Tab-separated table of C-alpha atoms and ligand atoms in Angstrom:
chain	number	residue	atom	x	y	z
A	14	UNK	CA	163.722	-169.084	-28.943
A	15	UNK	CA	165.037	-167.127	-31.898
A	16	UNK	CA	167.663	-168.976	-33.942
A	17	UNK	CA	171.103	-167.333	-33.523
A	18	UNK	CA	171.497	-166.831	-37.323
A	19	UNK	CA	168.301	-164.780	-37.525
A	20	UNK	CA	168.466	-161.001	-37.374
A	21	UNK	CA	164.749	-160.373	-37.330
A	22	UNK	CA	161.480	-162.258	-37.643
A	23	UNK	CA	159.481	-160.860	-40.572
A	24	UNK	CA	156.408	-163.099	-40.344
A	25	UNK	CA	155.408	-165.162	-37.350
A	26	UNK	CA	153.941	-168.644	-37.442
A	27	UNK	CA	150.504	-167.134	-36.716
A	28	UNK	CA	150.763	-164.576	-39.530
A	29	UNK	CA	151.785	-167.258	-42.025
A	30	UNK	CA	148.902	-169.472	-40.894
A	31	UNK	CA	146.391	-166.651	-41.375
A	32	UNK	CA	147.673	-165.783	-44.871
A	33	UNK	CA	147.637	-169.475	-45.853
A	34	UNK	CA	144.112	-169.990	-44.559
A	35	UNK	CA	142.837	-166.937	-46.459
A	36	UNK	CA	144.513	-168.092	-49.676
A	37	UNK	CA	143.041	-171.560	-49.149
A	38	UNK	CA	139.532	-170.103	-48.974
A	39	UNK	CA	140.010	-168.179	-52.241
A	40	UNK	CA	141.500	-171.227	-53.976
A	41	UNK	CA	138.650	-173.440	-52.750
A	42	UNK	CA	136.211	-171.206	-54.642
A	43	UNK	CA	138.427	-171.116	-57.730
A	44	UNK	CA	139.023	-174.857	-57.942
A	45	UNK	CA	135.983	-176.486	-56.315
A	46	UNK	CA	134.780	-178.261	-59.460
A	47	UNK	CA	138.083	-178.547	-61.300
A	48	UNK	CA	140.066	-181.295	-59.545
A	49	UNK	CA	143.280	-179.298	-60.002
A	50	UNK	CA	146.770	-180.714	-60.189
A	51	UNK	CA	148.564	-178.842	-57.424
A	52	UNK	CA	152.305	-178.816	-58.065
A	53	UNK	CA	154.732	-177.961	-55.284
A	54	UNK	CA	158.218	-176.875	-56.187
A	55	UNK	CA	160.742	-178.697	-54.015
A	56	UNK	CA	162.078	-178.167	-51.540
A	57	UNK	CA	161.154	-174.646	-50.494
A	58	UNK	CA	157.409	-174.922	-51.095
A	59	UNK	CA	156.871	-178.070	-49.023
A	60	UNK	CA	155.684	-176.398	-45.814
A	61	UNK	CA	153.436	-173.970	-47.663
A	62	UNK	CA	152.077	-176.713	-49.926
A	63	UNK	CA	151.084	-178.996	-47.051
A	64	UNK	CA	149.376	-176.183	-45.138
A	65	UNK	CA	147.749	-174.601	-48.193
A	66	UNK	CA	146.378	-177.870	-49.578
A	67	UNK	CA	144.780	-178.613	-46.197
A	68	UNK	CA	143.157	-175.175	-46.326
A	69	UNK	CA	141.633	-175.997	-49.731
A	70	UNK	CA	138.264	-177.605	-49.169
A	71	UNK	CA	137.957	-179.343	-52.536
A	72	UNK	CA	139.234	-182.441	-54.304
A	73	UNK	CA	142.700	-182.028	-55.740
A	74	UNK	CA	145.758	-184.002	-56.736
A	75	UNK	CA	149.240	-183.271	-55.401
A	76	UNK	CA	152.506	-183.648	-57.216
A	77	UNK	CA	156.020	-182.300	-56.813
A	78	UNK	CA	158.744	-181.110	-59.093
A	79	UNK	CA	162.328	-180.360	-58.159
A	80	UNK	CA	164.207	-177.846	-60.244
A	81	UNK	CA	167.491	-176.146	-59.711
A	82	UNK	CA	167.965	-172.677	-61.055
A	83	UNK	CA	170.736	-171.307	-58.958
A	84	UNK	CA	174.258	-170.787	-60.132
A	85	UNK	CA	177.005	-170.545	-57.584
A	86	UNK	CA	175.569	-167.552	-55.742
A	87	UNK	CA	172.237	-166.555	-54.254
A	88	UNK	CA	170.666	-165.444	-57.525
A	89	UNK	CA	168.730	-167.580	-59.980
A	90	UNK	CA	170.723	-168.098	-63.185
A	91	UNK	CA	167.777	-168.799	-65.481
A	92	UNK	CA	169.545	-171.997	-66.426
A	93	UNK	CA	166.857	-174.279	-65.016
A	94	UNK	CA	167.495	-177.983	-64.608
A	95	UNK	CA	164.787	-180.534	-63.812
A	96	UNK	CA	166.026	-182.647	-60.911
A	97	UNK	CA	162.723	-184.482	-60.397
A	98	UNK	CA	159.888	-184.369	-62.878
A	99	UNK	CA	156.184	-184.833	-62.173
A	100	UNK	CA	154.660	-188.285	-61.770
A	101	UNK	CA	151.456	-187.044	-63.395
A	102	UNK	CA	150.660	-185.773	-66.878
A	103	UNK	CA	149.535	-182.144	-66.970
A	104	UNK	CA	147.740	-182.547	-70.304
A	105	UNK	CA	144.199	-181.175	-70.049
A	106	UNK	CA	144.614	-180.395	-66.339
A	107	UNK	CA	144.050	-177.217	-64.384
A	108	UNK	CA	147.507	-176.742	-62.925
A	109	UNK	CA	148.182	-174.747	-59.794
A	110	UNK	CA	151.877	-174.140	-59.152
A	111	UNK	CA	152.735	-173.605	-55.496
A	112	UNK	CA	155.924	-171.622	-54.851
A	113	UNK	CA	157.576	-170.437	-51.670
A	114	UNK	CA	159.009	-167.249	-53.125
A	115	UNK	CA	159.264	-165.550	-56.503
A	116	UNK	CA	162.433	-163.591	-56.972
A	117	UNK	CA	163.653	-162.933	-60.543
A	118	UNK	CA	160.752	-165.032	-61.875
A	119	UNK	CA	163.046	-167.083	-64.103
A	120	UNK	CA	162.292	-170.465	-62.564
A	121	UNK	CA	158.541	-170.091	-62.930
A	122	UNK	CA	158.628	-168.700	-66.450
A	123	UNK	CA	160.590	-171.762	-67.461
A	124	UNK	CA	158.087	-174.080	-65.759
A	125	UNK	CA	155.145	-172.318	-67.368
A	126	UNK	CA	156.731	-172.831	-70.769
A	127	UNK	CA	157.115	-176.538	-70.036
A	128	UNK	CA	153.524	-176.957	-68.821
A	129	UNK	CA	152.198	-175.070	-71.874
A	130	UNK	CA	154.210	-177.320	-74.144
A	131	UNK	CA	152.770	-180.317	-72.294
A	132	UNK	CA	149.257	-178.950	-72.976
A	133	UNK	CA	147.959	-178.061	-69.521
A	134	UNK	CA	144.421	-176.673	-69.697
A	135	UNK	CA	145.216	-173.774	-67.378
A	136	UNK	CA	148.315	-172.771	-65.428
A	137	UNK	CA	148.127	-170.549	-62.385
A	138	UNK	CA	150.586	-169.619	-59.685
A	139	UNK	CA	150.190	-169.140	-55.974
A	140	UNK	CA	153.216	-167.976	-54.028
A	141	UNK	CA	153.571	-167.354	-50.335
A	142	UNK	CA	156.157	-164.606	-50.795
A	143	UNK	CA	156.817	-162.239	-53.668
A	144	UNK	CA	159.956	-160.099	-54.016
A	145	UNK	CA	158.407	-157.986	-56.760
A	146	UNK	CA	161.198	-155.441	-57.007
A	147	UNK	CA	163.674	-158.166	-58.012
A	148	UNK	CA	161.741	-159.336	-61.079
A	149	UNK	CA	163.913	-159.832	-64.176
A	150	UNK	CA	161.270	-161.330	-66.488
A	151	UNK	CA	157.620	-160.568	-67.146
A	152	UNK	CA	155.923	-162.917	-64.718
A	153	UNK	CA	153.167	-162.421	-62.174
A	154	UNK	CA	151.650	-164.768	-59.650
A	155	UNK	CA	147.873	-165.113	-59.698
A	156	UNK	CA	147.776	-165.145	-55.891
A	157	UNK	CA	150.402	-163.704	-53.549
A	158	UNK	CA	150.444	-164.240	-49.795
A	159	UNK	CA	152.901	-161.524	-48.765
A	160	UNK	CA	155.046	-159.037	-50.670
A	161	UNK	CA	158.507	-159.104	-49.148
A	162	UNK	CA	161.325	-156.575	-49.188
A	163	UNK	CA	164.526	-157.346	-51.040
A	164	UNK	CA	166.273	-159.256	-48.278
A	165	UNK	CA	167.346	-162.863	-48.133
A	166	UNK	CA	164.758	-164.642	-46.035
A	167	UNK	CA	164.739	-168.113	-44.519
A	168	UNK	CA	162.388	-170.368	-42.589
A	169	UNK	CA	159.082	-172.127	-43.283
A	170	UNK	CA	160.695	-174.102	-46.121
A	171	UNK	CA	163.178	-171.462	-47.259
A	172	UNK	CA	166.835	-172.227	-46.722
A	173	UNK	CA	170.312	-170.855	-46.746
A	174	UNK	CA	172.531	-173.733	-47.955
A	175	UNK	CA	169.887	-176.250	-46.855
A	176	UNK	CA	169.650	-174.872	-43.307
A	177	UNK	CA	166.737	-173.112	-41.582
A	178	UNK	CA	163.921	-174.732	-43.589
A	179	UNK	CA	162.383	-176.034	-40.359
A	180	UNK	CA	161.997	-172.667	-38.653
A	181	UNK	CA	158.275	-172.112	-38.095
A	182	UNK	CA	158.598	-168.380	-38.893
A	183	UNK	CA	160.152	-166.423	-41.767
A	184	UNK	CA	163.119	-164.301	-40.842
A	185	UNK	CA	166.039	-162.332	-42.218
A	186	UNK	CA	169.516	-163.819	-41.922
A	187	UNK	CA	172.264	-161.931	-40.154
A	188	UNK	CA	174.747	-160.578	-42.698
A	189	UNK	CA	177.675	-162.346	-41.043
A	190	UNK	CA	176.079	-165.711	-41.810
A	191	UNK	CA	176.442	-165.299	-45.575
A	192	UNK	CA	179.295	-162.800	-45.922
B	17	XMP	P1	163.595	-167.032	-59.202
B	17	XMP	O1	164.695	-165.988	-59.162
B	17	XMP	O2	163.770	-167.941	-60.372
B	17	XMP	O3	163.893	-167.899	-57.938
B	17	XMP	O4	162.258	-166.399	-59.093
B	17	XMP	C1	162.946	-168.492	-57.152
B	17	XMP	C2	163.658	-169.371	-56.169
B	17	XMP	O5	164.718	-168.617	-55.585
B	17	XMP	C3	164.941	-168.985	-54.268
B	17	XMP	N1	164.952	-167.739	-53.484
B	17	XMP	C4	165.147	-167.669	-52.170
B	17	XMP	N2	165.338	-168.627	-51.273
B	17	XMP	N3	165.428	-167.005	-49.570
B	17	XMP	C5	165.500	-168.283	-49.965
B	17	XMP	O6	165.677	-169.149	-49.124
B	17	XMP	C6	165.237	-165.968	-50.407
B	17	XMP	O7	165.180	-164.810	-49.999
B	17	XMP	C7	165.093	-166.327	-51.790
B	17	XMP	N4	164.887	-165.586	-52.903
B	17	XMP	C8	164.807	-166.499	-53.913
B	17	XMP	C9	163.828	-169.927	-53.917
B	17	XMP	O8	164.343	-171.230	-53.946
B	17	XMP	C10	162.805	-169.776	-54.999
B	17	XMP	O9	162.119	-170.968	-55.258
């Protein structure tokens, strides 16, 4: 049953699974001999990361990083704080950053700077969703699952004040929920 806070389902569980499987096949080819360090950005990317990594038929290492980049509102401030750092060194590694959604791009440009400084061999980005029209900095993902319209979306890892991450689909919130 549709959650009462959801106005509309944008992508069903089946659609997300298909996109993830297709990305997994492409990434398998890209990384089959590289033993990449696959870095999930907490908490939003958790669902995507677990499904995507299982769709990658190659050896890889998983790690997580938790950053906070939001000010008081719903927009990224660019003032990124590391809440949890990696357990692994990125030096000399082929790094694949796994994101749930790219919005302004500020969070990822900050992370890329950090991983460059820490001497990663290569740094690439895969994101499930991309809100391209909202970009505030020059940043592009190497692989994008779905381009999304400029609406606040939740589900499949994405939250509104920590709620709705466990919805199996991605949907748009009703305005009255956040107004
Ligand atoms: P930036 O702006 O730095 O932000 O690219 C990326 C992070 O912003 C969050 N974000 C959203 N979260 N629904 C959400 O639940 C959205 O529509 C949305 N847009 C951006 C998300 O945490 C992402 O990692």
